[in-house]
Short mmCIF file of C-alpha atoms and ligand atoms in Angstrom, two decimals:
data_model
loop_
_atom_site.label_atom_id
_atom_site.label_comp_id
_atom_site.label_asym_id
_atom_site.label_seq_id
_atom_site.Cartn_x
_atom_site.Cartn_y
_atom_site.Cartn_z
CA UNK A 18 -10.63 -32.68 25.11
CA UNK A 19 -11.78 -29.25 26.26
CA UNK A 20 -9.27 -26.53 25.29
CA UNK A 21 -8.26 -23.89 27.83
CA UNK A 22 -7.23 -24.09 31.46
CA UNK A 23 -9.84 -24.41 34.17
CA UNK A 24 -9.56 -22.56 37.46
CA UNK A 25 -11.53 -22.73 40.67
CA UNK A 26 -12.88 -19.31 41.70
CA UNK A 27 -14.14 -18.94 45.25
CA UNK A 28 -16.69 -16.22 45.92
CA UNK A 29 -15.44 -13.82 48.59
CA UNK A 30 -17.97 -11.00 48.44
CA UNK A 31 -21.04 -9.76 46.58
CA UNK A 32 -21.36 -6.02 46.11
CA UNK A 33 -24.85 -4.64 45.46
CA UNK A 34 -24.45 -2.00 42.68
CA UNK A 35 -28.13 -1.29 42.02
CA UNK A 36 -31.48 -3.13 41.82
CA UNK A 37 -30.39 -5.10 38.73
CA UNK A 38 -26.61 -5.33 39.00
CA UNK A 39 -24.12 -6.91 41.37
CA UNK A 40 -20.35 -7.27 41.40
CA UNK A 41 -19.03 -10.68 42.38
CA UNK A 42 -15.56 -10.69 43.92
CA UNK A 43 -13.80 -14.03 43.50
CA UNK A 44 -10.40 -15.34 44.55
CA UNK A 45 -8.55 -17.78 42.26
CA UNK A 46 -7.62 -20.92 44.17
CA UNK A 47 -4.40 -22.88 43.69
CA UNK A 48 -0.93 -21.91 42.60
CA UNK A 49 -1.72 -21.44 38.88
CA UNK A 50 -2.62 -17.88 37.99
CA UNK A 51 -4.04 -16.84 34.63
CA UNK A 52 -2.47 -13.74 33.05
CA UNK A 53 -5.28 -11.90 31.33
CA UNK A 54 -5.28 -8.76 29.25
CA UNK A 55 -7.85 -6.11 30.20
CA UNK A 56 -10.94 -6.77 28.08
CA UNK A 57 -10.76 -10.58 28.12
CA UNK A 58 -13.38 -12.86 29.65
CA UNK A 59 -13.80 -16.14 31.49
CA UNK A 60 -16.20 -18.92 30.55
CA UNK A 61 -17.94 -20.10 33.73
CA UNK A 62 -19.29 -23.60 34.18
CA UNK A 63 -22.36 -23.03 36.37
CA UNK A 64 -24.55 -25.68 38.01
CA UNK A 65 -27.43 -25.12 35.57
CA UNK A 66 -27.95 -28.52 33.98
CA UNK A 67 -26.31 -31.51 32.36
CA UNK A 68 -25.29 -30.11 28.98
CA UNK A 69 -22.45 -27.70 28.34
CA UNK A 70 -24.84 -25.39 26.43
CA UNK A 71 -27.01 -25.14 29.55
CA UNK A 72 -24.11 -24.62 31.93
CA UNK A 73 -21.60 -22.31 30.27
CA UNK A 74 -21.80 -18.52 30.43
CA UNK A 75 -19.12 -15.94 29.64
CA UNK A 76 -18.29 -12.92 31.82
CA UNK A 77 -15.89 -10.08 31.13
CA UNK A 78 -13.19 -9.70 33.76
CA UNK A 79 -13.85 -6.29 35.29
CA UNK A 80 -10.44 -5.82 36.93
CA UNK A 81 -6.84 -5.89 35.68
CA UNK A 82 -4.76 -8.94 36.54
CA UNK A 83 -2.43 -6.87 38.71
CA UNK A 84 -4.96 -7.34 41.56
CA UNK A 85 -3.29 -10.55 42.82
CA UNK A 86 -5.58 -13.56 42.75
CA UNK A 87 -8.74 -11.45 42.53
CA UNK A 88 -11.32 -11.65 39.75
CA UNK A 89 -14.40 -9.42 39.51
CA UNK A 90 -17.50 -10.01 37.40
CA UNK A 91 -20.11 -7.26 37.12
CA UNK A 92 -23.37 -9.02 36.25
CA UNK A 93 -26.83 -7.70 35.43
CA UNK A 94 -30.05 -9.60 36.15
CA UNK A 95 -31.95 -10.99 33.18
CA UNK A 96 -35.55 -11.91 33.98
CA UNK A 97 -36.01 -15.67 33.52
CA UNK A 98 -32.30 -16.29 32.83
CA UNK A 99 -30.81 -19.40 34.40
CA UNK A 100 -27.43 -17.79 35.19
CA UNK A 101 -29.17 -14.70 36.53
CA UNK A 102 -31.21 -16.89 38.86
CA UNK A 103 -28.01 -18.61 40.00
CA UNK A 104 -26.00 -15.42 40.60
CA UNK A 105 -28.81 -13.38 42.15
CA UNK A 106 -30.55 -16.05 44.27
CA UNK A 107 -28.39 -19.12 44.75
CA UNK A 108 -24.64 -18.55 44.94
CA UNK A 109 -23.34 -17.82 48.45
CA UNK A 110 -20.09 -16.36 49.73
CA UNK A 111 -17.64 -19.27 50.12
CA UNK A 112 -19.02 -21.18 47.10
CA UNK A 113 -16.62 -22.04 44.25
CA UNK A 114 -17.28 -22.08 40.50
CA UNK A 115 -15.15 -23.47 37.67
CA UNK A 116 -13.99 -20.99 35.04
CA UNK A 117 -11.95 -21.36 31.86
CA UNK A 118 -9.82 -18.70 30.28
CA UNK A 119 -8.78 -16.02 29.78
CA UNK A 120 -10.44 -15.83 26.36
CA UNK A 121 -11.16 -13.23 23.70
CA UNK A 122 -9.40 -10.60 21.59
CA UNK A 123 -11.33 -7.58 22.79
CA UNK A 124 -8.28 -5.85 24.23
CA UNK A 125 -6.64 -2.44 24.05
CA UNK A 126 -5.23 -1.69 20.58
CA UNK A 127 -1.47 -1.86 20.28
CA UNK A 128 -1.29 1.47 18.44
CA UNK A 129 -0.03 4.28 20.65
CA UNK A 130 -1.03 7.78 19.57
CA UNK A 131 -4.45 6.92 18.12
CA UNK A 132 -7.74 8.31 19.48
CA UNK A 133 -9.86 5.68 21.22
CA UNK A 134 -13.63 5.76 21.79
CA UNK A 135 -15.25 3.22 24.12
CA UNK A 136 -19.03 2.81 23.87
CA UNK A 137 -21.04 0.64 26.25
CA UNK A 138 -24.34 0.18 28.03
CA UNK A 139 -24.97 -1.35 31.47
CA UNK A 140 -22.53 -4.06 32.47
CA UNK A 141 -20.87 -3.62 29.07
CA UNK A 142 -18.68 -1.22 31.08
CA UNK A 143 -16.89 -4.25 32.66
CA UNK A 144 -14.06 -4.72 30.11
CA UNK A 145 -13.55 -0.93 29.92
CA UNK A 146 -13.25 -0.76 33.69
CA UNK A 147 -10.33 -3.22 33.45
CA UNK A 148 -8.80 -1.32 30.50
CA UNK A 149 -9.13 2.12 32.12
CA UNK A 150 -7.68 0.81 35.41
CA UNK A 151 -4.66 -0.34 33.41
CA UNK A 152 -4.37 2.97 31.53
CA UNK A 153 -4.63 4.78 34.88
CA UNK A 154 -1.83 2.64 36.35
CA UNK A 155 0.53 2.60 33.34
CA UNK A 156 -0.14 5.90 31.60
CA UNK A 157 -2.26 6.82 28.60
CA UNK A 158 -0.54 5.85 25.32
CA UNK A 159 -3.44 7.17 23.18
CA UNK A 160 -3.95 10.71 21.90
CA UNK A 161 -7.38 10.70 23.56
CA UNK A 162 -9.74 8.26 25.24
CA UNK A 163 -13.50 8.88 25.26
CA UNK A 164 -15.84 6.72 27.30
CA UNK A 165 -19.51 6.87 26.24
CA UNK A 166 -21.55 4.97 28.82
CA UNK A 167 -25.32 4.52 28.58
CA UNK A 168 -27.59 3.68 31.50
CA UNK A 169 -31.23 4.46 32.23
CA UNK A 170 -30.64 6.75 35.22
CA UNK A 171 -27.86 7.74 37.59
CA UNK A 172 -28.80 5.01 40.09
CA UNK A 173 -27.73 2.50 37.42
CA UNK A 174 -24.38 4.16 36.78
CA UNK A 175 -21.53 1.81 37.59
CA UNK A 176 -18.03 2.79 38.79
CA UNK A 177 -19.16 6.40 39.22
CA UNK A 178 -16.40 7.55 41.57
CA UNK A 179 -13.74 5.68 39.58
CA UNK A 180 -14.88 7.34 36.35
CA UNK A 181 -14.69 10.76 38.03
CA UNK A 182 -11.20 10.01 39.35
CA UNK A 183 -10.01 8.80 35.91
CA UNK A 184 -11.20 12.16 34.52
CA UNK A 185 -8.94 13.85 37.05
CA UNK A 186 -5.96 11.53 36.63
CA UNK A 187 -5.82 10.17 33.07
CA UNK A 188 -4.57 12.82 30.60
CA UNK A 189 -6.88 13.36 27.59
CA UNK A 190 -9.63 11.19 29.06
CA UNK A 191 -13.27 12.27 28.92
CA UNK A 192 -16.43 10.48 29.96
CA UNK A 193 -19.96 11.05 28.69
CA UNK A 194 -22.71 9.39 30.70
CA UNK A 195 -25.95 9.08 28.72
CA UNK A 196 -29.04 8.82 30.91
CA UNK A 197 -31.92 7.64 28.74
CA UNK A 198 -34.74 7.81 31.28
CA UNK A 199 -33.76 10.70 33.54
CA UNK A 200 -34.74 14.17 32.39
CA UNK A 201 -32.77 16.13 35.05
CA UNK A 202 -28.99 15.89 34.66
CA UNK A 203 -26.79 15.63 37.78
CA UNK A 204 -23.93 18.07 38.26
CA UNK A 205 -20.71 16.56 36.87
CA UNK A 206 -18.09 15.66 39.49
CA UNK A 207 -15.26 16.82 37.19
CA UNK A 208 -14.96 19.05 34.08
CA UNK A 209 -13.94 15.99 32.03
CA UNK A 210 -17.23 14.29 32.87
CA UNK A 211 -20.56 15.19 31.30
CA UNK A 212 -24.08 13.88 31.83
CA UNK A 213 -26.37 13.91 28.80
CA UNK A 214 -30.00 13.03 28.36
CA UNK A 215 -30.47 10.35 25.69
CA UNK A 216 -28.84 7.25 24.29
CA UNK A 217 -25.18 6.56 23.47
CA UNK A 218 -25.93 6.99 19.75
CA UNK A 219 -26.58 10.74 20.06
CA UNK A 220 -23.34 11.04 21.97
CA UNK A 221 -20.96 9.48 19.43
CA UNK A 222 -22.87 11.34 16.68
CA UNK A 223 -21.97 14.67 18.25
CA UNK A 224 -18.44 13.55 19.15
CA UNK A 225 -17.76 12.66 15.49
CA UNK A 226 -19.40 15.88 14.27
CA UNK A 227 -17.26 17.98 16.63
CA UNK A 228 -14.08 16.20 15.50
CA UNK A 229 -14.48 17.25 11.88
CA UNK A 230 -13.38 15.32 8.80
CA UNK A 231 -9.70 16.32 8.91
CA UNK A 232 -8.95 14.50 12.20
CA UNK A 233 -8.03 10.77 12.31
CA UNK A 234 -10.98 8.49 12.92
CA UNK A 235 -11.03 7.03 16.42
CA UNK A 236 -10.70 3.33 17.00
CA UNK A 237 -14.13 2.36 18.34
CA UNK A 238 -14.50 -0.34 20.99
CA UNK A 239 -18.15 -1.27 21.65
CA UNK A 240 -19.47 -3.58 24.36
CA UNK A 241 -22.97 -4.69 25.35
CA UNK A 242 -26.07 -6.36 23.93
CA UNK A 243 -27.13 -6.60 20.30
CA UNK A 244 -29.78 -3.87 20.59
CA UNK A 245 -27.06 -1.24 21.11
CA UNK A 246 -24.20 -2.83 19.12
CA UNK A 247 -26.21 -3.46 15.93
CA UNK A 248 -27.47 0.12 15.84
CA UNK A 249 -24.06 1.58 16.65
CA UNK A 250 -22.17 -0.45 14.03
CA UNK A 251 -24.77 0.41 11.36
CA UNK A 252 -24.68 4.13 12.21
CA UNK A 253 -20.88 4.33 12.39
CA UNK A 254 -20.39 2.57 9.06
CA UNK A 255 -23.24 4.05 7.02
CA UNK A 256 -23.75 7.55 8.46
CA UNK A 257 -20.27 8.38 9.71
CA UNK A 258 -18.25 6.36 7.17
CA UNK A 259 -16.08 4.85 9.90
CA UNK A 260 -13.91 2.12 8.36
CA UNK A 261 -14.79 -1.42 9.45
CA UNK A 262 -11.23 -1.96 10.73
CA UNK A 263 -11.80 0.92 13.17
CA UNK A 264 -14.76 -0.79 14.88
CA UNK A 265 -14.33 -3.70 17.27
CA UNK A 266 -16.98 -5.06 19.56
CA UNK A 267 -17.74 -7.56 22.31
CA UNK A 268 -21.29 -8.83 21.97
CA UNK A 269 -22.91 -10.07 25.20
CA UNK A 270 -25.92 -11.60 23.44
C1 LIG B 7 -17.91 -12.56 25.86
C2 LIG B 7 -19.10 -12.30 26.77
C3 LIG B 7 -18.91 -11.57 27.94
C4 LIG B 7 -20.00 -11.32 28.77
N1 LIG B 7 -19.80 -10.56 29.89
C5 LIG B 7 -20.85 -10.24 30.67
C6 LIG B 7 -20.67 -9.39 31.81
O1 LIG B 7 -19.55 -8.95 32.13
N2 LIG B 7 -21.77 -9.06 32.55
C7 LIG B 7 -23.04 -9.55 32.22
O2 LIG B 7 -24.00 -9.21 32.94
N3 LIG B 7 -23.21 -10.37 31.17
C8 LIG B 7 -22.17 -10.73 30.39
N4 LIG B 7 -22.36 -11.56 29.33
C9 LIG B 7 -23.70 -12.20 29.15
C10 LIG B 7 -23.73 -13.50 29.97
O3 LIG B 7 -22.86 -14.47 29.40
C11 LIG B 7 -25.15 -14.13 30.02
O4 LIG B 7 -25.67 -14.20 28.71
C12 LIG B 7 -26.08 -13.32 30.90
O5 LIG B 7 -25.63 -13.34 32.26
C13 LIG B 7 -27.50 -13.89 30.84
O6 LIG B 7 -27.48 -15.25 31.19
P1 LIG B 7 -28.80 -15.93 31.74
O7 LIG B 7 -28.60 -17.40 31.80
O8 LIG B 7 -29.26 -15.24 32.98
O9 LIG B 7 -29.86 -15.57 30.63
P2 LIG B 7 -30.13 -16.35 29.30
O10 LIG B 7 -31.43 -17.02 29.39
O11 LIG B 7 -28.95 -17.14 28.86
O12 LIG B 7 -30.23 -15.08 28.37
C14 LIG B 7 -30.68 -15.26 27.10
C15 LIG B 7 -30.27 -14.10 26.24
O13 LIG B 7 -30.82 -12.89 26.75
C16 LIG B 7 -30.00 -11.80 26.39
N5 LIG B 7 -29.60 -11.06 27.61
C17 LIG B 7 -29.06 -11.59 28.71
N6 LIG B 7 -28.86 -10.66 29.64
C18 LIG B 7 -29.31 -9.49 29.11
C19 LIG B 7 -29.38 -8.16 29.59
N7 LIG B 7 -28.95 -7.83 30.83
N8 LIG B 7 -29.88 -7.21 28.77
C20 LIG B 7 -30.31 -7.54 27.53
N9 LIG B 7 -30.28 -8.79 27.03
C21 LIG B 7 -29.78 -9.75 27.80
C22 LIG B 7 -28.82 -12.37 25.68
O14 LIG B 7 -29.10 -12.33 24.28
C23 LIG B 7 -28.79 -13.80 26.17
O15 LIG B 7 -28.11 -14.64 25.28
C24 LIG B 7 -21.29 -11.83 28.46
C25 LIG B 7 -21.47 -12.59 27.29
C26 LIG B 7 -20.39 -12.82 26.45
C27 LIG B 7 -20.62 -13.62 25.20
#
């Protein structure tokens, strides 16, 4: 028996974010409605072969579950990937896919008053988009929230206007956008938003340096691919002496 409840998700709309990334807007069919926590994901059963290992792929839910029967996945294209081929060339509006969930423990910490630092690259922003939408709607229970978001250039930045509006609306929220392959920095849309040249690693390095040793260590939430996560976890633990319990991550692959 396969654990978890399966839902049918019908594709309503595809939003082109940039050359390599699209947001897929689905509507959950039927009367059953999964209650997910921001940060959780669905396992999708895609028409990619006979075996479960060929067919199943996980995607973070990019919106909070207060959006009615809507589910958004923000997906980047992986050259030669079977799911990438399906999402970027085959699926059409009106098609339905089967998804199981919600799954995962990568959710907002239940510790009001702590500082929180979210670190992500590319579509690793998806769970944080759901979390920050919830914080925006319900209020910020944390002493501070820092989003450190790495992309190659500003064309690849996702949720740009939402991030700027969270800077204006969420108390003690700051966003640092790290552009690794763009030498000229754009003007920030809000004082709480900064654009930096480089990778996310330089950004949390300076954030931790600025904080000083006498302040409580932030709870780190990291999301993305192993290239970024492995380096970040190693640097936080060995260089910055961040306790293992203060680092949680969602690894995309
Ligand atoms: C819990 C969870 C949540 C996820 N959420 C998302 C999400 O919200 N958005 C999203 O785009 N993907 C997400 N993924 C990754 C997703 O499940 C697929 O692995 C991805 O879409 C590639 O599938 P594929 O069949 O095209 O490529 P595959 O051939 O399956 O890819 C093979 C491997 O390539 C690596 N890889 C895949 N894509 C990339 C990439 N863009 N950059 C670097 N390395 C990559 C991974 O190691 C992957 O296992 C998530 C994965 C997990 C485990």
